[in-house]
PDB file of C-alpha atoms in Angstrom:
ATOM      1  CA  UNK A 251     -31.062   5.452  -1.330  1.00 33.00           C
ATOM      2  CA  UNK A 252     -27.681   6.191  -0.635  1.00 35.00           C
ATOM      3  CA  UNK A 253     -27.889   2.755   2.043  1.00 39.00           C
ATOM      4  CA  UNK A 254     -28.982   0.896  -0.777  1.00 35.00           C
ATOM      5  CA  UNK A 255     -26.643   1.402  -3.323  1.00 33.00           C
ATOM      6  CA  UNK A 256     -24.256   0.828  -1.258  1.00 39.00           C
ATOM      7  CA  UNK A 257     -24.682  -2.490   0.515  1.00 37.00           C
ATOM      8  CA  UNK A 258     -25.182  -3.258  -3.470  1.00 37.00           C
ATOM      9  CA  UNK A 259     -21.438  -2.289  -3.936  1.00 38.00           C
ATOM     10  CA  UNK A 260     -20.889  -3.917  -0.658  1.00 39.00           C
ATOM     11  CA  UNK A 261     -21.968  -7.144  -1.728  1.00 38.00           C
ATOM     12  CA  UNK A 262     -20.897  -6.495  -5.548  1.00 38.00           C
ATOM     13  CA  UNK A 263     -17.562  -5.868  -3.824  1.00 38.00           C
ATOM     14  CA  UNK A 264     -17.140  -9.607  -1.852  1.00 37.00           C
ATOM     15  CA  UNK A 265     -17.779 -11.868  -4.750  1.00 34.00           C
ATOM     16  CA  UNK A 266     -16.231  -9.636  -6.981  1.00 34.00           C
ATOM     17  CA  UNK A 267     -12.530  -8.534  -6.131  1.00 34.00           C
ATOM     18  CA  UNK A 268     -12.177  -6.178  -8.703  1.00 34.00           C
ATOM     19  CA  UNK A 269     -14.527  -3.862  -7.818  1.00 38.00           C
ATOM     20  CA  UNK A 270     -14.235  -0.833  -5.261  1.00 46.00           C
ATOM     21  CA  UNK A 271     -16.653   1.519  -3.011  1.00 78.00           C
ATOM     22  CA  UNK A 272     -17.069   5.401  -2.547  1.00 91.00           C
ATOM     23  CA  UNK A 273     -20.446   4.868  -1.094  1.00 79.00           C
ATOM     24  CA  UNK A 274     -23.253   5.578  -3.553  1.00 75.00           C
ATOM     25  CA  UNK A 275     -20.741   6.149  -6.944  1.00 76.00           C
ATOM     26  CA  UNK A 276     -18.065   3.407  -8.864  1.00 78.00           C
ATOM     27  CA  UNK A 277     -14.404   3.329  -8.073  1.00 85.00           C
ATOM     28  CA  UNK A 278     -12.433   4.895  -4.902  1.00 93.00           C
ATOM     29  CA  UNK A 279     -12.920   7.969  -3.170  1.00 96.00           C
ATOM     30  CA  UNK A 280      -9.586  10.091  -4.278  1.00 95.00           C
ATOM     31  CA  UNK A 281      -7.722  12.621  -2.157  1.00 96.00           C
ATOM     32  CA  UNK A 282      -4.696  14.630  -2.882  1.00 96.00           C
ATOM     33  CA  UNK A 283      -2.607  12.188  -1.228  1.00 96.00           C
ATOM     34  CA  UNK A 284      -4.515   8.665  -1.902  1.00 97.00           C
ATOM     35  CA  UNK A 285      -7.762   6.780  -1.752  1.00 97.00           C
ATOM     36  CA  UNK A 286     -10.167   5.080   0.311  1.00 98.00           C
ATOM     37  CA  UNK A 287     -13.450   3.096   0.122  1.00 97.00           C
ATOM     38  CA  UNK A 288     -16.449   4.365   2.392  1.00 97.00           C
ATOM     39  CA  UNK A 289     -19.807   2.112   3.347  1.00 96.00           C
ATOM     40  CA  UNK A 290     -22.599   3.695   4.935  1.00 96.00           C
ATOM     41  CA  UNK A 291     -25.460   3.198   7.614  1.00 96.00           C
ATOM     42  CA  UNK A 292     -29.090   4.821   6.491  1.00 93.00           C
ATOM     43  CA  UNK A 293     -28.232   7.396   9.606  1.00 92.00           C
ATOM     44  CA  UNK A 294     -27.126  11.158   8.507  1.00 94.00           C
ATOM     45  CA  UNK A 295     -24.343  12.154   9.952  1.00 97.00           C
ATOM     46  CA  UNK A 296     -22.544   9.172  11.004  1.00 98.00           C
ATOM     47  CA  UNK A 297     -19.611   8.458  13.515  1.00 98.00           C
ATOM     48  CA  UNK A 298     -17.018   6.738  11.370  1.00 98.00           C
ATOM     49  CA  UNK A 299     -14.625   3.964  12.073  1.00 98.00           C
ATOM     50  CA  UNK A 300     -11.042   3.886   9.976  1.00 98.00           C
ATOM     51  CA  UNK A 301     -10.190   0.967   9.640  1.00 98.00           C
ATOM     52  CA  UNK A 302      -6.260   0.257   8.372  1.00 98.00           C
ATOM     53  CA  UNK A 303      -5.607  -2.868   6.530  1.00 98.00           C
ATOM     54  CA  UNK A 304      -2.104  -4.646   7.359  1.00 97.00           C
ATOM     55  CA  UNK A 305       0.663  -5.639   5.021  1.00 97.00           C
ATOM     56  CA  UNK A 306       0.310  -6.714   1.734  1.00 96.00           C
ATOM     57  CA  UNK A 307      -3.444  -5.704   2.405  1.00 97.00           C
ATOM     58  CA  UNK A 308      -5.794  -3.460   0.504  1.00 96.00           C
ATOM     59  CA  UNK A 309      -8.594  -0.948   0.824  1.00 96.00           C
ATOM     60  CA  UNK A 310     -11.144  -3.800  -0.865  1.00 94.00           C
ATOM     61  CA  UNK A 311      -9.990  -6.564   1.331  1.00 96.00           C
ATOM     62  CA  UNK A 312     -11.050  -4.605   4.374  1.00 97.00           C
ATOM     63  CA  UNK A 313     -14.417  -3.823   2.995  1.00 96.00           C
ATOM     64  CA  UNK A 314     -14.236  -7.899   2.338  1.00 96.00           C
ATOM     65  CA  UNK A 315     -14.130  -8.670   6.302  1.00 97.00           C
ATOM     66  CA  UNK A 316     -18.342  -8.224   6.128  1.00 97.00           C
ATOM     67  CA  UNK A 317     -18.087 -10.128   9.544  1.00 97.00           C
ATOM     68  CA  UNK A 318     -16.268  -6.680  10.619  1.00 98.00           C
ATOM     69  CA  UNK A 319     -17.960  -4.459   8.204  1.00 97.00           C
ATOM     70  CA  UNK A 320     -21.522  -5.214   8.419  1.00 97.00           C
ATOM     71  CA  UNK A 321     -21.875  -5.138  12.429  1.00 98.00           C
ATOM     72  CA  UNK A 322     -20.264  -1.418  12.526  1.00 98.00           C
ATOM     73  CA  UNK A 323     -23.354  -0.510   9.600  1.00 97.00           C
ATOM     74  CA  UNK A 324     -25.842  -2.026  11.647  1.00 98.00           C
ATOM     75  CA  UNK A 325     -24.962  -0.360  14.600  1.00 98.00           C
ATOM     76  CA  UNK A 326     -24.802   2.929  12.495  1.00 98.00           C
ATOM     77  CA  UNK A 327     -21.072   3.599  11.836  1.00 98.00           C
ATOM     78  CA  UNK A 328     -19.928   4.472   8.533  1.00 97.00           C
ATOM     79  CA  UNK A 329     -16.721   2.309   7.641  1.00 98.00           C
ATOM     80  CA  UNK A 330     -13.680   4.074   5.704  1.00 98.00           C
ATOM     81  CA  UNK A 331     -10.918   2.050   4.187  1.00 98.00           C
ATOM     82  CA  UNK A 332      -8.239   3.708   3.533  1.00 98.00           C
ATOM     83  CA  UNK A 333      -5.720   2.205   1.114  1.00 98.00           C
ATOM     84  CA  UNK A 334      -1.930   2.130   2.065  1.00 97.00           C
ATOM     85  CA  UNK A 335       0.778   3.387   0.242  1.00 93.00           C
ATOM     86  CA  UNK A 336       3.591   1.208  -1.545  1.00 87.00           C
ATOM     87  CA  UNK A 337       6.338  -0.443   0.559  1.00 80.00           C
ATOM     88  CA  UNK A 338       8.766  -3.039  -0.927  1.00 79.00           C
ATOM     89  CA  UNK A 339       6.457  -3.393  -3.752  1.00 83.00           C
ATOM     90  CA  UNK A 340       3.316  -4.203  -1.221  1.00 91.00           C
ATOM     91  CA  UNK A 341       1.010  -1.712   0.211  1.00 93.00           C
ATOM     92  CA  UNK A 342       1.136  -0.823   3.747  1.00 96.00           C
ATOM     93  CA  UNK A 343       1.837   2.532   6.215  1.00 97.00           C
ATOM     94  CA  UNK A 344       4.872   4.675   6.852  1.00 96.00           C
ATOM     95  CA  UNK A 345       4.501   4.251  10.081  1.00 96.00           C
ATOM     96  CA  UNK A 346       7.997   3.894  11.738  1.00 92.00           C
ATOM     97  CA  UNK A 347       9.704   7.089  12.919  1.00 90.00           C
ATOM     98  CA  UNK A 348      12.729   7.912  10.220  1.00 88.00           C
ATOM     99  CA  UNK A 349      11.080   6.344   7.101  1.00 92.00           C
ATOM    100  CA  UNK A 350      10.538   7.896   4.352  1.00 92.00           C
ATOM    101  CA  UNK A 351       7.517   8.369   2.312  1.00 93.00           C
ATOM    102  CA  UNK A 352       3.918   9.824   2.566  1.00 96.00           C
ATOM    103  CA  UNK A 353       3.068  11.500   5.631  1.00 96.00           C
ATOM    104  CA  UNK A 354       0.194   9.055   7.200  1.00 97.00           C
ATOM    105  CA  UNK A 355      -1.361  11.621   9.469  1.00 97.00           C
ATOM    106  CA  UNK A 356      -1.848  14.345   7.217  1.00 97.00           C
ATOM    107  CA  UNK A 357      -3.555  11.498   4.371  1.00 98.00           C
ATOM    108  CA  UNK A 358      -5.824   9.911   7.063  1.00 98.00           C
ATOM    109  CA  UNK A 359      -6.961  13.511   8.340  1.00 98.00           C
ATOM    110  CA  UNK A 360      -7.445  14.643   4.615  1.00 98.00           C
ATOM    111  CA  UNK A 361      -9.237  11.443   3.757  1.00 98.00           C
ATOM    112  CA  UNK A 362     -11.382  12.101   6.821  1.00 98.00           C
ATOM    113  CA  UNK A 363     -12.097  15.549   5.857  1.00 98.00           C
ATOM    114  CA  UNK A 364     -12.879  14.340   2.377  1.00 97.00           C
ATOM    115  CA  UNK A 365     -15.655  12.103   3.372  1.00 97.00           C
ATOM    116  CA  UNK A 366     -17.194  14.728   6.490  1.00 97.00           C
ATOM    117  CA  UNK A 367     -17.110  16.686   3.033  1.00 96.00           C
ATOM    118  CA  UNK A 368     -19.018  13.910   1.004  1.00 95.00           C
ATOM    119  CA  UNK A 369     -21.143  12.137   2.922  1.00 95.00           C
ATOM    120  CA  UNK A 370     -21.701  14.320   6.547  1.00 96.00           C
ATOM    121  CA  UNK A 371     -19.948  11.822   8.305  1.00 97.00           C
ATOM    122  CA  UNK A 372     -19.631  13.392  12.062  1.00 97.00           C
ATOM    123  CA  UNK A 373     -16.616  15.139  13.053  1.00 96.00           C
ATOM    124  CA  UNK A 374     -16.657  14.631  16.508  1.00 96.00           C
ATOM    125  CA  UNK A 375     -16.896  10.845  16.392  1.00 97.00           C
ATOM    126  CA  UNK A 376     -13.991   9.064  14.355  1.00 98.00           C
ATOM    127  CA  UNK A 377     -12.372   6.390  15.378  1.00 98.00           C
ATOM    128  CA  UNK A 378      -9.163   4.677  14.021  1.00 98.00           C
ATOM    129  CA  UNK A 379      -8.365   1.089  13.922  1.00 98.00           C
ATOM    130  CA  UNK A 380      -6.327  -1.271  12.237  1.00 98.00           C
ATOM    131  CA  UNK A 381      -5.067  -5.128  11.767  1.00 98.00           C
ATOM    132  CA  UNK A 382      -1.446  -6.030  11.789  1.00 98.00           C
ATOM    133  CA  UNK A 383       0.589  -3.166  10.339  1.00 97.00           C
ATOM    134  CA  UNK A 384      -2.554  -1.379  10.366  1.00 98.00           C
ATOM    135  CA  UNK A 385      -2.296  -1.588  14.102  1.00 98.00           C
ATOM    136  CA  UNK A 386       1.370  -0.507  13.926  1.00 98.00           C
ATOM    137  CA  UNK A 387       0.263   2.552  12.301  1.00 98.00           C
ATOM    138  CA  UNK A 388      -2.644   3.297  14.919  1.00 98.00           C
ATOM    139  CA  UNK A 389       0.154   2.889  17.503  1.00 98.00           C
ATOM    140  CA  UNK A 390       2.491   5.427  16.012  1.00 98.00           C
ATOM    141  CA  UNK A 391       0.059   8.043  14.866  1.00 98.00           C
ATOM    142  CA  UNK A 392      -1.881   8.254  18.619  1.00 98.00           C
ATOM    143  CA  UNK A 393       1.873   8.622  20.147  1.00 98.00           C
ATOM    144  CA  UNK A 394       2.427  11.196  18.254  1.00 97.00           C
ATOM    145  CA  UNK A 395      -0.513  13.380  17.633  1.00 97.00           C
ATOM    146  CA  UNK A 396      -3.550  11.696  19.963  1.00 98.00           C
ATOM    147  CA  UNK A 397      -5.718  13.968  19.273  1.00 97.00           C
ATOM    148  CA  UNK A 398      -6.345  13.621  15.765  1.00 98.00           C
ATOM    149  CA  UNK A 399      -8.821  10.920  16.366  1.00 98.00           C
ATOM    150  CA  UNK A 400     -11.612  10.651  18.729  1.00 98.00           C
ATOM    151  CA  UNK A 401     -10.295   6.844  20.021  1.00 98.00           C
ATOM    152  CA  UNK A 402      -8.024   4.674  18.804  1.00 98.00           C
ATOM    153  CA  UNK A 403      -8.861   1.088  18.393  1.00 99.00           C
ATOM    154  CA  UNK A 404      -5.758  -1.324  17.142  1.00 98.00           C
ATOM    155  CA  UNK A 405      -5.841  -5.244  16.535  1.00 98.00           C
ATOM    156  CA  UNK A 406      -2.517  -7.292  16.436  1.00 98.00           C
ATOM    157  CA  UNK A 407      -0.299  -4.267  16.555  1.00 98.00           C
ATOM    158  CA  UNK A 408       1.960  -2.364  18.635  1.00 98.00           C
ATOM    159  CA  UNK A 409       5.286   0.031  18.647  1.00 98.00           C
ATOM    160  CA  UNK A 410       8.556  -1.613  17.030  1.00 97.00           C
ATOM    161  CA  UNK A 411      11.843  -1.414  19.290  1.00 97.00           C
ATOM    162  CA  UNK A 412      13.258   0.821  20.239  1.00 96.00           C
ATOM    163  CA  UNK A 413       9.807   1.673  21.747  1.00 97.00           C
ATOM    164  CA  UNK A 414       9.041   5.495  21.958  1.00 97.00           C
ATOM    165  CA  UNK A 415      10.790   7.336  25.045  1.00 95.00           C
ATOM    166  CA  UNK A 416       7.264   8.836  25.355  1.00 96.00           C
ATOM    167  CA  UNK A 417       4.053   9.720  23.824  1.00 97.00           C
ATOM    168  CA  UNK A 418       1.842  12.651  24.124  1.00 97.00           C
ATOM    169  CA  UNK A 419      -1.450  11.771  25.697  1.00 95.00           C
ATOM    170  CA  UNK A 420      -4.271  11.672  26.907  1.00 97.00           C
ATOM    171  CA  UNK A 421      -4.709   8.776  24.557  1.00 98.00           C
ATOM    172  CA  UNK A 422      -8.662   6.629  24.560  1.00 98.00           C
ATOM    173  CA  UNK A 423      -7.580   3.613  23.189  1.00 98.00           C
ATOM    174  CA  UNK A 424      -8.776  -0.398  23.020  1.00 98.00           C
ATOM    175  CA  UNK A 425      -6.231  -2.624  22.153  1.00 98.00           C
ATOM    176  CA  UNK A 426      -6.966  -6.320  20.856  1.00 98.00           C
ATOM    177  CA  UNK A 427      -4.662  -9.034  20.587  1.00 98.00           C
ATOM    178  CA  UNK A 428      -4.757 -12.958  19.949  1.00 98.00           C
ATOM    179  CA  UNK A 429      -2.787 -15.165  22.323  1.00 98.00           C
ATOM    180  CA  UNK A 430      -1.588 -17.377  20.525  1.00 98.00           C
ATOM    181  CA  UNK A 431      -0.641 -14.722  17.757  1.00 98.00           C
ATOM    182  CA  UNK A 432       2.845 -15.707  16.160  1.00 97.00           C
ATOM    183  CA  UNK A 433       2.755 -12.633  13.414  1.00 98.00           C
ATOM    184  CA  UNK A 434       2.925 -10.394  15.944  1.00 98.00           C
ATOM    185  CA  UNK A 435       3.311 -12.105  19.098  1.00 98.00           C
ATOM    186  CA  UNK A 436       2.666 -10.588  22.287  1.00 98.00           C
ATOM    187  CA  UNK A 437       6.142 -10.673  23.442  1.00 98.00           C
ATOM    188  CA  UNK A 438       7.258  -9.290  19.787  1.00 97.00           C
ATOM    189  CA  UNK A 439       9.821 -10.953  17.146  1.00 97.00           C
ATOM    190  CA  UNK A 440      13.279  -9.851  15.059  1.00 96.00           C
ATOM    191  CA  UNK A 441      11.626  -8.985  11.287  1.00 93.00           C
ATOM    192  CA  UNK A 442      14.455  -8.955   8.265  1.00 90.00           C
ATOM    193  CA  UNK A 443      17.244 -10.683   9.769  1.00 93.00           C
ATOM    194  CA  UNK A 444      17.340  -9.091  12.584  1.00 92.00           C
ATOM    195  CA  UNK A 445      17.063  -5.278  11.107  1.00 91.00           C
ATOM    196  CA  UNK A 446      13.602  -4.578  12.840  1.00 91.00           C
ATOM    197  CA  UNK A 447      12.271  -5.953  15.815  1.00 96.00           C
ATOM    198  CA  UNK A 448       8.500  -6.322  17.068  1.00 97.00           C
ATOM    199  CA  UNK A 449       7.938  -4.812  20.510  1.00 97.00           C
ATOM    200  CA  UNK A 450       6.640  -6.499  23.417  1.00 98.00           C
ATOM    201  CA  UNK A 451       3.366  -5.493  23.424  1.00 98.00           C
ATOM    202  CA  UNK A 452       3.131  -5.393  27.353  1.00 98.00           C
ATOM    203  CA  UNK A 453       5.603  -3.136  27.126  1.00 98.00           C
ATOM    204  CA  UNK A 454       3.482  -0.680  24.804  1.00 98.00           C
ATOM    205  CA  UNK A 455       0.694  -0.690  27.412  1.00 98.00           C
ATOM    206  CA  UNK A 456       2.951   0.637  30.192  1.00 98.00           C
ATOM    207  CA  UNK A 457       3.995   3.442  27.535  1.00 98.00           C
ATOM    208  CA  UNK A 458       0.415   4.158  26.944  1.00 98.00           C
ATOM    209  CA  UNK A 459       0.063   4.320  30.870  1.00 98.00           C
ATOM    210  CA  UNK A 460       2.316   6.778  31.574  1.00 98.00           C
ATOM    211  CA  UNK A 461       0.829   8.719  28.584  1.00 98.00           C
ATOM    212  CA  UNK A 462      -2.457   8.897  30.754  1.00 98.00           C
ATOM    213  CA  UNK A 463      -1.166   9.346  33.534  1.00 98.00           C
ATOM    214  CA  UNK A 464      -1.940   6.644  35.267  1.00 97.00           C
ATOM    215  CA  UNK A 465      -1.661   6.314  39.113  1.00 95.00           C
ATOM    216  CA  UNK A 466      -0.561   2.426  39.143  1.00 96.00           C
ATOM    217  CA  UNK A 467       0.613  -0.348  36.700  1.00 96.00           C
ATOM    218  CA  UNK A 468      -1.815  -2.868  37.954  1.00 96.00           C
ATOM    219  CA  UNK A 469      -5.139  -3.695  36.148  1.00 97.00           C
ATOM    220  CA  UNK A 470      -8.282  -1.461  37.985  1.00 97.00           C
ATOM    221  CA  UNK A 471     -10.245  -4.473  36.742  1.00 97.00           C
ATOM    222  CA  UNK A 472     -11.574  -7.154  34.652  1.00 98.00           C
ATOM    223  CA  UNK A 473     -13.914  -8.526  32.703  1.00 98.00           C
ATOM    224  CA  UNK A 474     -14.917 -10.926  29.837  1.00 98.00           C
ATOM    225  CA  UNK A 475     -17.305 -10.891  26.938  1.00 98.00           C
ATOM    226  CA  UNK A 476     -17.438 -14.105  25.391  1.00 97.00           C
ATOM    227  CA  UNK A 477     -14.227 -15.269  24.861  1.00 97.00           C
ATOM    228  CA  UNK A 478     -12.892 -12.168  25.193  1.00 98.00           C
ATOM    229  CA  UNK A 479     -10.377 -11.724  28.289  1.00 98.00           C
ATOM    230  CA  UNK A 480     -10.687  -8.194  29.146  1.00 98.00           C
ATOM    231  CA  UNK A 481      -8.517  -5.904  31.678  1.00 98.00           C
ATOM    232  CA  UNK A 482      -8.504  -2.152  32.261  1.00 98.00           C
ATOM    233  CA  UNK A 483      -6.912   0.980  33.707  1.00 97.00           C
ATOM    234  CA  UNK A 484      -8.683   3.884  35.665  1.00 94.00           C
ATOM    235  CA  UNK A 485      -7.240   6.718  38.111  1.00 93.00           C
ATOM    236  CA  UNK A 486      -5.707   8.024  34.839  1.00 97.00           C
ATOM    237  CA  UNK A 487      -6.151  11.740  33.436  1.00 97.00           C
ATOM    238  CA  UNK A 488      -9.556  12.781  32.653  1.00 96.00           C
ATOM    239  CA  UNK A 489     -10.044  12.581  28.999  1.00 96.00           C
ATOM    240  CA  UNK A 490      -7.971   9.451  28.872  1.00 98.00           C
ATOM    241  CA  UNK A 491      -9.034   5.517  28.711  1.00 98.00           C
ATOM    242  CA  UNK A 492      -6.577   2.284  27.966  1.00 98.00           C
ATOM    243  CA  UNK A 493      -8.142  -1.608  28.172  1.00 98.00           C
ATOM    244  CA  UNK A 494      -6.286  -4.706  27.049  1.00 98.00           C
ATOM    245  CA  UNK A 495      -8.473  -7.153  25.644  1.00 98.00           C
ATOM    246  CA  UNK A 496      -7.262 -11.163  24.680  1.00 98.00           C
ATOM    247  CA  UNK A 497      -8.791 -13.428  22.684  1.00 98.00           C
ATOM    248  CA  UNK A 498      -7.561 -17.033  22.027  1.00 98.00           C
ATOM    249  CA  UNK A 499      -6.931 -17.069  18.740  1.00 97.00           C
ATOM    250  CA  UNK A 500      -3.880 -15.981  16.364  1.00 98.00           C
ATOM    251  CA  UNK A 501      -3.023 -13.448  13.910  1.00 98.00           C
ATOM    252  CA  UNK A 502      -6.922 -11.880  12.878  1.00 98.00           C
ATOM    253  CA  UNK A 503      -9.938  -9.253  13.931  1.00 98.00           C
ATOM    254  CA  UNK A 504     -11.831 -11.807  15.899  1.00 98.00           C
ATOM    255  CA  UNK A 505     -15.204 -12.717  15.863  1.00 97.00           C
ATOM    256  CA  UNK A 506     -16.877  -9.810  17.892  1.00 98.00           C
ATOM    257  CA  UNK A 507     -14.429  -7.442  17.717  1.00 98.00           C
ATOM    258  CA  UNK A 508     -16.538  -4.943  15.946  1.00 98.00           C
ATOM    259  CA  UNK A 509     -19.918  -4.987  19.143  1.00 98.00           C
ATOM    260  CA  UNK A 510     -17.139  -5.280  21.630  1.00 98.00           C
ATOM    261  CA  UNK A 511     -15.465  -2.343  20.533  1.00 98.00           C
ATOM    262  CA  UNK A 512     -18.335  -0.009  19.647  1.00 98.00           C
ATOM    263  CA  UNK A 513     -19.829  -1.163  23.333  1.00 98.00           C
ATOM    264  CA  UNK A 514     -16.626   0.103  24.900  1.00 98.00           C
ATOM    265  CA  UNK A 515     -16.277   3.578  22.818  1.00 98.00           C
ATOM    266  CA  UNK A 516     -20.016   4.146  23.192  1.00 98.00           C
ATOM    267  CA  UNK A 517     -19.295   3.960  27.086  1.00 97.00           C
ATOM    268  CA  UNK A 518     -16.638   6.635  27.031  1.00 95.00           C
ATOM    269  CA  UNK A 519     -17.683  10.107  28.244  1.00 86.00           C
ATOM    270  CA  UNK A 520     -18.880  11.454  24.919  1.00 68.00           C
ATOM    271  CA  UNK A 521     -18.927   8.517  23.147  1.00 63.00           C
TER     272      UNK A 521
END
């Protein structure tokens, strides 16, 4: 029942941009600290995916991406949207180190502990990803606290110079990114005249490296699906996984993303 009604919202929600999801009931979910929209597969107990919209984004418009969206149900994910919190009059995430304003981490784990509440969404099995700024704030919050999520899962994101000295580790993380991406291109970009500045996002891999402790810079291998370009890193600490995947397109989640992705975290140890 509770599948039903909400693939009704689901599809209520796409032609209909007014409207939001909390599963089964009308409006957003509410926590103590914000909101998010939830979809769910028929399974009990679901993994979950948390998915982060980027700048200027919203909870609905993630829900919107049903090319995203409806390959994570089918493959029995729930989907959680979390809505971002006001920035220059546009919603996005706190996610640079010295900013002020509403601690991410602690509304993403309440919001997670709100639906586990909810809906019996598994535990054990939550997985964070995010587009754009979204990304950004995947980046920041599995530097700094890496086990707060099962995997983390960014698209068209990365750390903001200066990078991070360090982060704590071991980090399981899939990072996607277009190459021909001029939002957030790979090599990074000066934001605000020149007051921020993108990171190279090559550079953010060898971060992520060390994190694991990996035994050598160079790729262990590679691999494609579809158009996918994919490259990984192994001899690193147990617990830990880091791949690199490129697609040929610009500043999106890519056609794909969502089987690719679920493939990959299904093949970690415990996945």
């Amino acid at each position: 029942m509770i599948r039903e009604l909400t693939l009704a919202t689901g599809l209520a929600l796409v032609g209909q941009s007014g409207l939001a999801a909390c599963a089964d009931q009308e409006g957003m979910c509410e926590t103590a600290s914000g909101g998010y929209h939830i979809e769910l597969p028929k399974d009990e107990n679901p993994p979950l995916v948390v998915f982060l919209h980027g700048y200027g984004g919203t909870a609905t418009g993630t829900l919107k991406n049903r090319g995203m969206v409806e390959p994570l149900l089918e493959r029995g994910y729930a989907v959680m949207a979390p809505e971002g919190s006001e920035r220059n009059g546009r919603q996005s995430w706190n996610f640079f180190p010295g900013w002020e304003g509403r601690d991410e981490t602690a509304f993403l784990t309440e919001a997670v502990q709100d639906a586990v509440d909810r809906f019996g969404v598994d535990t054990d099995r939550v997985v964070l990803g995010g587009f754009s700024a979204g990304a950004f704030m995947v980046y920041y919050l599995a530097c700094a606290a890496p086990d707060t999520f099962s995997a983390y899962v960014p698209v068209s994101g990365g750390f903001w110079r200066p990078d991070p000295e360090s982060c704590d580790g071991p980090v399981r993380m899939f990072h996607t990114h277009g190459w021909t991406d001029n939002v957030v291109p790979l090599e990074g970009r000066l934001l605000g005249g020149g007051r921020f500045h993108q990171g190279d996002i090559f550079a953010g891999l060898e971060i992520w490296r060390v994190a694991n402790g990996c035994v050598d810079t160079k790729p262990s291998g590679f691999s494609t699906t579809g158009s996918f370009m994919r490259r990984y890193w192994s001899g690193c600490d147990d617990g830990s996984a880091l791949e690199f995947a490129l697609f040929p397109g610009g500043h999106t989640v890519p056609k794909g993303w969502a089987d690719m992705m679920i493939d990959w975290y299904e093949g970690l140890p415990g996945g």
